[in-house]
Amino acid sequence: MANEEDDPVIQEIDVYLAKSLAEKLYLFQYPVRPASMTYDDIPHLSAKIKPKQQKVELEMAIDTLNPNYCRSKGEQIALNVDGACADETSTYSSKLMDKQTFCSSQTTSNTSRYAAALYRQGELHLTPLHGILQLRPSFSYLDKADAKHREREAANEAGDSSQDEAEDDVKQITVRFSRPESEQARQRRVQSYEFLQKKHAEEAWVHLHYYGLKDSRSEHERQYLLCPGSSGVENTELVKSPSEYLLMLMPPSQEEEKDKPVAPSNVLSMAQLRTLPLADQIKILMKNVKVMPFANLMSLLGPSIDSVAVLRGIQKVAMLVQGNWVVKSDILYPKDSSSPHSGVPAEVLCRGRDFVMWKFTQSRWVVRKEVATVTKLCAEDVKDFLEHMAVVRINKGWEFILPYDGEFIKKHPDVVQRQHMLWTGIQAKLEKVYNLVKETMPKKPDAQSGPAGLVSGDQRIQVAKTKAQQNHALLERELQRRKEQLRAPAVPPGVRIKEEPVSEEGEDDDDEEEPMDTSPSGGLHSRLANGLPPGRAVGTDSFNGHPPPGCASAPVARELRAFVEATFQRQFVLTLSELKRLFNLHLASLPPGHTLFSGISDRMLQDTVLAAGCKQILVPFPPQTAASPDEQKVFALWESGDMSDQHRQVLLEIFSKNYRVRRNMIQSRLTQECGEDLSKQEVDKVLKDCCVSYGGMWYLKGTVQS
C-alpha cells in the first residue's frame, strides 16, 4: 500500500485494437547504422518476397561519393563478379560495386504477442504483427565471382587443346533404370535438408514496389494503424476484464510449451505419477524399480490408497519372490521387442528371466554360469536378468537383492497361496522347455516359505493335531462310503482295472507295447477303466500340503466339478499332470478367499474327473518311458453330446491297447466301426481333439515323449 501511494496514477490512456493490417504487417530489423542516417534516406532499388517462406530481399544503393567508400576495392569486386565485358546480365553495370543486397531471416515463428503501437491524441492504437524479419547483408555476389573464375579456367584449359582433341569422340553410354521408390525411402527423401532447400528455391519471387517514409501512399497506409471506431462504443474488443485484456495482449505460447525440455521416458515426477490410474502407477513403479517390498510400494502410492486394490494391481505386473514383488518379464520385454545384445526375441528373454526368478524362489543364491548353461543365452542377457533382482558377491554368486519379507507372508496367506500355484505352473513349463532333470529339481519349493526356524516342530505338530480333530468326523464318513463301494457288485468281465504299484519293486506287465488290434470283436467299453484302483488307502494320496479330501464341502465340490467340466469341454484328453497345471493356473486367477483355496488333493481331483463323465485311458506306455506317474494317468471325456462321440470312443479304445498308432490304422478302424461314409474332415476333427502327431505317428495328447 505504501508503494502505491508513492507511485500514483497520473494519466489513464485508452487502448484500441486495430485489425486492418493484422495479417499484412511485418517488422523489418535493419543492421545498425549511425543515428544521423536512416535507411529511408538510402534509395531502395528493388524489393522482392517469397510469401510462403516469408523471405524478403532488398536491393539498396551504396553511396559511392562518400569519403569512406574505397573506390578501388569497389572496382575490383565488380571486375571479379562480372568480368571485363559488361552486358545486361552484369550485376554491377557501372563497373563499380554501387549496390548491396539484404536478405531476411525470421527471428521468431510466433509473433502473436507482438504488436505495433501508434500513440495519437491520448489514445494508444495496437496492430498485431504478422511477422518479424531481420535483414542481413547477402554475399551471393562472391559465389558469382567464384563461378566466373571457374569458367575462365575451364576456357583456358580448353583453348590449350588441339583441334583434333576438340572433336567429339564416340563414347559408351551406360543406361541405368532406377528401382521403384519405397514409401519409407520417399519419406526420408522428403524430410532431407537437400529436398527442403530445393523446394524453397523453387518458390517464385514476387517483386514489390518500395514506398519511402514521406510518400503519399505510405501516409495512406499508415492510417490503417488507427482503429476506425476509436470515438466510442463501436470498438468492444477491449471492453473486458483486466485478466482477459492481458490474456489477449499476451496469449499463452503453445510453441514455447513444446520447446520445454522433455524428461526421459523413464523419469516421472511423483506429482505426475499420482494423476494416473492406480494400475498405471503400479506398473510404472515396478517397471522402473524392478524389485520392491509391498510396504515400500504402499508408501510411494500414498496413505489414501486401499491396500486391497494395490494387491489386485500388483499381481498383474509382478510375481512374489521371497516375500518381495519382482516385475514380470513380459512387462520389461514386450511382445515385439528383442535383446539389444544378442537380438533374440522377447519370448526367449521372458523364458530365461522367468527361470532366474524361479531359481530365486528356491534359494537366495544363483550362479550365473548355471543360468547361462540352462537358458543358452549370452552372458550379457543373463547379467541383465540378474542385475534386475540380485547383487554379485565375490566367490559366492548372485544374492537376491532384498531380505526375506516374512511379515507380508504372514499377513497375506491367500496371496501367497495364489502365487505358489502360479509358480508351480511356471515350473512345469520350464521343466518341459529346458528339459530339466526331475531328480535335480527341488521337491518342495520354498518360494514363499520363510527362513529355517520361523516355525518350530512343536508348532507344526500342534497344527496337525488340531486339523486331525476337526476332520475326524468327515474322515469317518468318507471311510464308510468307500467300504460301501467295495461291497458293490464285482467288475463286469472283460474290463481291465489299472493296477498301480505300491512300491518301486512292482512293475505292470501291461506296459509292454502291444500290436495294433483292428478286429471289431468286443465292445468299446471292454478295455477302458473308469475309476481309480479301489485298493488304495486315503493316506497314500498326495495332498500337496493341503487338507485330506474328506474335508471338502458341497460348495468346494461344485466349484471343482464346474472347473473339470469346463476344462474337458475345451480339451477332450488330459493327463493328470496337465490337469493339475491348469488347475493351479485357475487358482491363481481367483480372488483371495475363494472356496477352492480350502485345499484340493490329487485324489479328490481324480474322483471329480471320473464323476464328471470322463474315463481313465490305460495307455500302455513303453517300459523305458521317462513319463512321471501323473503323466501316465490319462483321462478323456467319454460323452460330450456332439456327433463325434462315437468316433472319439473308437479312437480312445485304440489307444487303450497302443501307445502310438499310424493314421492309416486309425482310418481303417474308424471305417469298420462307424461305416464307409466317414469323411476326411470328421477324421481330422477327432484326431485334432484327442491326438498329436510326432515323427509320422499319432499319440494321445500329453503322452508323447520327445
CSV table of N, CA, C and O in Angstrom, one decimal, residues 104-159:
chain,number,residue,atom,x,y,z
A,104,SER,N,16.5,-11.5,-45.7
A,104,SER,CA,15.8,-11.6,-44.4
A,104,SER,C,15.9,-13.0,-43.8
A,104,SER,O,16.0,-14.0,-44.6
A,105,SER,N,15.7,-13.1,-42.5
A,105,SER,CA,15.5,-14.4,-41.8
A,105,SER,C,14.6,-14.1,-40.6
A,105,SER,O,14.6,-13.0,-40.1
A,106,GLN,N,13.8,-15.1,-40.3
A,106,GLN,CA,12.8,-15.0,-39.2
A,106,GLN,C,13.5,-15.0,-37.9
A,106,GLN,O,14.4,-15.8,-37.6
A,107,THR,N,13.1,-14.1,-37.0
A,107,THR,CA,13.6,-14.0,-35.6
A,107,THR,C,12.8,-15.0,-34.7
A,107,THR,O,13.4,-15.6,-33.8
A,108,THR,N,11.5,-15.1,-35.0
A,108,THR,CA,10.7,-16.0,-34.2
A,108,THR,C,9.5,-16.4,-35.0
A,108,THR,O,9.0,-15.7,-35.9
A,109,SER,N,9.1,-17.6,-34.8
A,109,SER,CA,7.9,-18.1,-35.6
A,109,SER,C,6.6,-17.8,-35.0
A,109,SER,O,5.6,-17.9,-35.6
A,110,ASN,N,6.6,-17.3,-33.7
A,110,ASN,CA,5.4,-17.0,-33.0
A,110,ASN,C,5.4,-15.5,-32.7
A,110,ASN,O,6.1,-15.0,-31.8
A,111,THR,N,4.6,-14.7,-33.5
A,111,THR,CA,4.5,-13.3,-33.3
A,111,THR,C,3.2,-12.8,-32.7
A,111,THR,O,2.9,-11.7,-32.7
A,112,SER,N,2.5,-13.8,-32.1
A,112,SER,CA,1.1,-13.4,-31.6
A,112,SER,C,1.2,-12.5,-30.4
A,112,SER,O,0.2,-11.8,-30.1
A,113,ARG,N,2.3,-12.3,-29.7
A,113,ARG,CA,2.4,-11.5,-28.6
A,113,ARG,C,3.1,-10.1,-28.9
A,113,ARG,O,3.4,-9.3,-28.0
A,114,TYR,N,3.3,-9.9,-30.2
A,114,TYR,CA,4.0,-8.6,-30.6
A,114,TYR,C,3.0,-7.8,-31.3
A,114,TYR,O,2.1,-8.3,-32.1
A,115,ALA,N,3.1,-6.5,-31.2
A,115,ALA,CA,2.2,-5.6,-31.9
A,115,ALA,C,2.9,-4.2,-32.1
A,115,ALA,O,3.9,-3.9,-31.4
A,116,ALA,N,2.5,-3.5,-33.2
A,116,ALA,CA,3.0,-2.2,-33.5
A,116,ALA,C,2.0,-1.2,-32.8
A,116,ALA,O,0.8,-1.3,-33.0
A,117,ALA,N,2.5,-0.2,-32.1
A,117,ALA,CA,1.7,0.8,-31.4
A,117,ALA,C,1.9,2.2,-32.0
A,117,ALA,O,3.0,2.6,-32.4
A,118,LEU,N,0.8,2.9,-32.1
A,118,LEU,CA,0.7,4.2,-32.6
A,118,LEU,C,0.0,5.1,-31.6
A,118,LEU,O,-1.2,4.8,-31.3
A,119,TYR,N,0.7,6.1,-31.0
A,119,TYR,CA,0.1,6.9,-30.0
A,119,TYR,C,-0.3,8.2,-30.6
A,119,TYR,O,0.5,8.9,-31.2
A,120,ARG,N,-1.6,8.5,-30.5
A,120,ARG,CA,-2.1,9.8,-31.1
A,120,ARG,C,-3.3,10.3,-30.3
A,120,ARG,O,-4.2,9.6,-30.0
A,121,GLN,N,-3.2,11.6,-29.9
A,121,GLN,CA,-4.2,12.3,-29.2
A,121,GLN,C,-4.7,11.6,-28.0
A,121,GLN,O,-5.9,11.4,-27.8
A,122,GLY,N,-3.8,11.1,-27.2
A,122,GLY,CA,-4.1,10.5,-25.9
A,122,GLY,C,-4.7,9.1,-26.1
A,122,GLY,O,-5.2,8.5,-25.1
A,123,GLU,N,-4.5,8.5,-27.3
A,123,GLU,CA,-5.0,7.1,-27.5
A,123,GLU,C,-3.9,6.3,-28.0
A,123,GLU,O,-3.1,6.7,-28.8
A,124,LEU,N,-3.9,5.0,-27.6
A,124,LEU,CA,-2.9,4.1,-28.0
A,124,LEU,C,-3.5,3.0,-28.9
A,124,LEU,O,-4.4,2.3,-28.4
A,125,HIS,N,-3.1,2.9,-30.1
A,125,HIS,CA,-3.6,2.0,-31.1
A,125,HIS,C,-2.6,0.9,-31.4
A,125,HIS,O,-1.5,1.1,-31.7
A,126,LEU,N,-3.1,-0.3,-31.2
A,126,LEU,CA,-2.2,-1.5,-31.4
A,126,LEU,C,-2.7,-2.3,-32.6
A,126,LEU,O,-3.9,-2.6,-32.8
A,127,THR,N,-1.7,-2.8,-33.4
A,127,THR,CA,-1.9,-3.6,-34.5
A,127,THR,C,-1.0,-4.9,-34.4
A,127,THR,O,0.2,-4.7,-34.3
A,128,PRO,N,-1.6,-6.1,-34.4
A,128,PRO,CA,-0.8,-7.3,-34.2
A,128,PRO,C,0.2,-7.4,-35.4
A,128,PRO,O,-0.2,-7.1,-36.6
A,129,LEU,N,1.4,-7.9,-35.1
A,129,LEU,CA,2.4,-8.1,-36.2
A,129,LEU,C,2.2,-9.5,-36.8
A,129,LEU,O,2.0,-10.5,-36.1
A,130,HIS,N,2.3,-9.6,-38.1
A,130,HIS,CA,2.2,-10.9,-38.8
A,130,HIS,C,3.6,-11.6,-38.9
A,130,HIS,O,3.6,-12.8,-39.0
A,131,GLY,N,4.7,-10.8,-38.8
A,131,GLY,CA,6.0,-11.4,-38.9
A,131,GLY,C,7.0,-10.4,-38.5
A,131,GLY,O,6.8,-9.2,-38.6
A,132,ILE,N,8.2,-10.9,-38.0
A,132,ILE,CA,9.3,-10.1,-37.7
A,132,ILE,C,10.5,-10.6,-38.5
A,132,ILE,O,10.9,-11.8,-38.3
A,133,LEU,N,11.1,-9.8,-39.3
A,133,LEU,CA,12.2,-10.2,-40.2
A,133,LEU,C,13.5,-9.4,-39.9
A,133,LEU,O,13.4,-8.2,-39.8
A,134,GLN,N,14.6,-10.1,-39.8
A,134,GLN,CA,15.9,-9.4,-39.7
A,134,GLN,C,16.6,-9.4,-41.0
A,134,GLN,O,16.7,-10.5,-41.7
A,135,LEU,N,17.1,-8.3,-41.4
A,135,LEU,CA,17.7,-8.1,-42.7
A,135,LEU,C,19.2,-8.1,-42.5
A,135,LEU,O,19.8,-7.4,-41.6
A,136,ARG,N,19.9,-9.0,-43.2
A,136,ARG,CA,21.4,-9.1,-43.1
A,136,ARG,C,22.0,-9.0,-44.5
A,136,ARG,O,21.3,-9.4,-45.5
A,137,PRO,N,23.2,-8.5,-44.6
A,137,PRO,CA,23.8,-8.4,-45.9
A,137,PRO,C,24.0,-9.8,-46.6
A,137,PRO,O,24.3,-10.8,-45.9
A,138,SER,N,23.7,-9.8,-47.9
A,138,SER,CA,23.9,-11.1,-48.7
A,138,SER,C,25.1,-11.0,-49.5
A,138,SER,O,25.4,-10.0,-50.1
A,139,PHE,N,25.9,-12.1,-49.5
A,139,PHE,CA,27.2,-12.1,-50.2
A,139,PHE,C,27.1,-13.1,-51.4
A,139,PHE,O,28.1,-13.7,-51.7
A,140,SER,N,26.0,-13.1,-52.0
A,140,SER,CA,25.8,-14.0,-53.2
A,140,SER,C,26.7,-13.6,-54.3
A,140,SER,O,27.0,-14.5,-55.2
A,141,TYR,N,27.1,-12.3,-54.4
A,141,TYR,CA,28.0,-11.9,-55.5
A,141,TYR,C,29.3,-12.6,-55.4
A,141,TYR,O,30.0,-12.7,-56.4
A,142,LEU,N,29.7,-13.0,-54.2
A,142,LEU,CA,31.0,-13.7,-54.1
A,142,LEU,C,30.9,-15.1,-54.8
A,142,LEU,O,31.9,-15.5,-55.4
A,143,ASP,N,29.7,-15.7,-54.6
A,143,ASP,CA,29.5,-17.0,-55.3
A,143,ASP,C,29.6,-16.8,-56.8
A,143,ASP,O,30.1,-17.7,-57.6
A,144,LYS,N,29.0,-15.7,-57.3
A,144,LYS,CA,29.0,-15.5,-58.7
A,144,LYS,C,30.5,-15.2,-59.2
A,144,LYS,O,30.8,-15.7,-60.3
A,145,ALA,N,31.3,-14.5,-58.4
A,145,ALA,CA,32.7,-14.3,-58.8
A,145,ALA,C,33.4,-15.6,-58.9
A,145,ALA,O,34.3,-15.8,-59.8
A,146,ASP,N,33.2,-16.5,-57.9
A,146,ASP,CA,33.9,-17.8,-58.0
A,146,ASP,C,33.4,-18.6,-59.2
A,146,ASP,O,34.3,-19.3,-59.9
A,147,ALA,N,32.2,-18.5,-59.6
A,147,ALA,CA,31.7,-19.2,-60.8
A,147,ALA,C,32.4,-18.7,-62.0
A,147,ALA,O,32.8,-19.4,-62.9
A,148,LYS,N,32.5,-17.3,-62.1
A,148,LYS,CA,33.2,-16.7,-63.3
A,148,LYS,C,34.6,-17.2,-63.3
A,148,LYS,O,35.2,-17.5,-64.4
A,149,HIS,N,35.3,-17.3,-62.2
A,149,HIS,CA,36.7,-17.7,-62.2
A,149,HIS,C,36.8,-19.1,-62.7
A,149,HIS,O,37.8,-19.4,-63.4
A,150,ARG,N,35.9,-20.0,-62.3
A,150,ARG,CA,36.0,-21.4,-62.8
A,150,ARG,C,35.7,-21.5,-64.3
A,150,ARG,O,36.3,-22.3,-65.0
A,151,GLU,N,34.8,-20.7,-64.7
A,151,GLU,CA,34.5,-20.7,-66.2
A,151,GLU,C,35.8,-20.2,-67.0
A,151,GLU,O,36.1,-20.8,-68.0
A,152,ARG,N,36.5,-19.2,-66.5
A,152,ARG,CA,37.7,-18.7,-67.2
A,152,ARG,C,38.8,-19.8,-67.2
A,152,ARG,O,39.4,-20.0,-68.2
A,153,GLU,N,38.9,-20.5,-66.1
A,153,GLU,CA,39.9,-21.6,-66.0
A,153,GLU,C,39.6,-22.7,-67.0
A,153,GLU,O,40.5,-23.3,-67.7
A,154,ALA,N,38.3,-23.1,-67.0
A,154,ALA,CA,37.9,-24.1,-68.0
A,154,ALA,C,38.1,-23.7,-69.4
A,154,ALA,O,38.5,-24.5,-70.3
A,155,ALA,N,37.9,-22.4,-69.7
A,155,ALA,CA,38.1,-22.0,-71.1
A,155,ALA,C,39.5,-22.0,-71.5
A,155,ALA,O,39.9,-22.3,-72.6
A,156,ASN,N,40.4,-21.6,-70.5
A,156,ASN,CA,41.8,-21.6,-70.8
A,156,ASN,C,42.3,-23.1,-71.1
A,156,ASN,O,43.1,-23.3,-71.9
A,157,GLU,N,41.8,-24.0,-70.3
A,157,GLU,CA,42.3,-25.4,-70.5
A,157,GLU,C,41.8,-25.9,-71.8
A,157,GLU,O,42.4,-26.7,-72.5
A,158,ALA,N,40.6,-25.5,-72.2
A,158,ALA,CA,40.0,-26.0,-73.5
A,158,ALA,C,40.8,-25.4,-74.6
A,158,ALA,O,40.9,-26.0,-75.7
A,159,GLY,N,41.2,-24.1,-74.5
A,159,GLY,CA,42.0,-23.5,-75.6
A,159,GLY,C,43.3,-24.1,-75.8
A,159,GLY,O,43.9,-24.0,-76.9
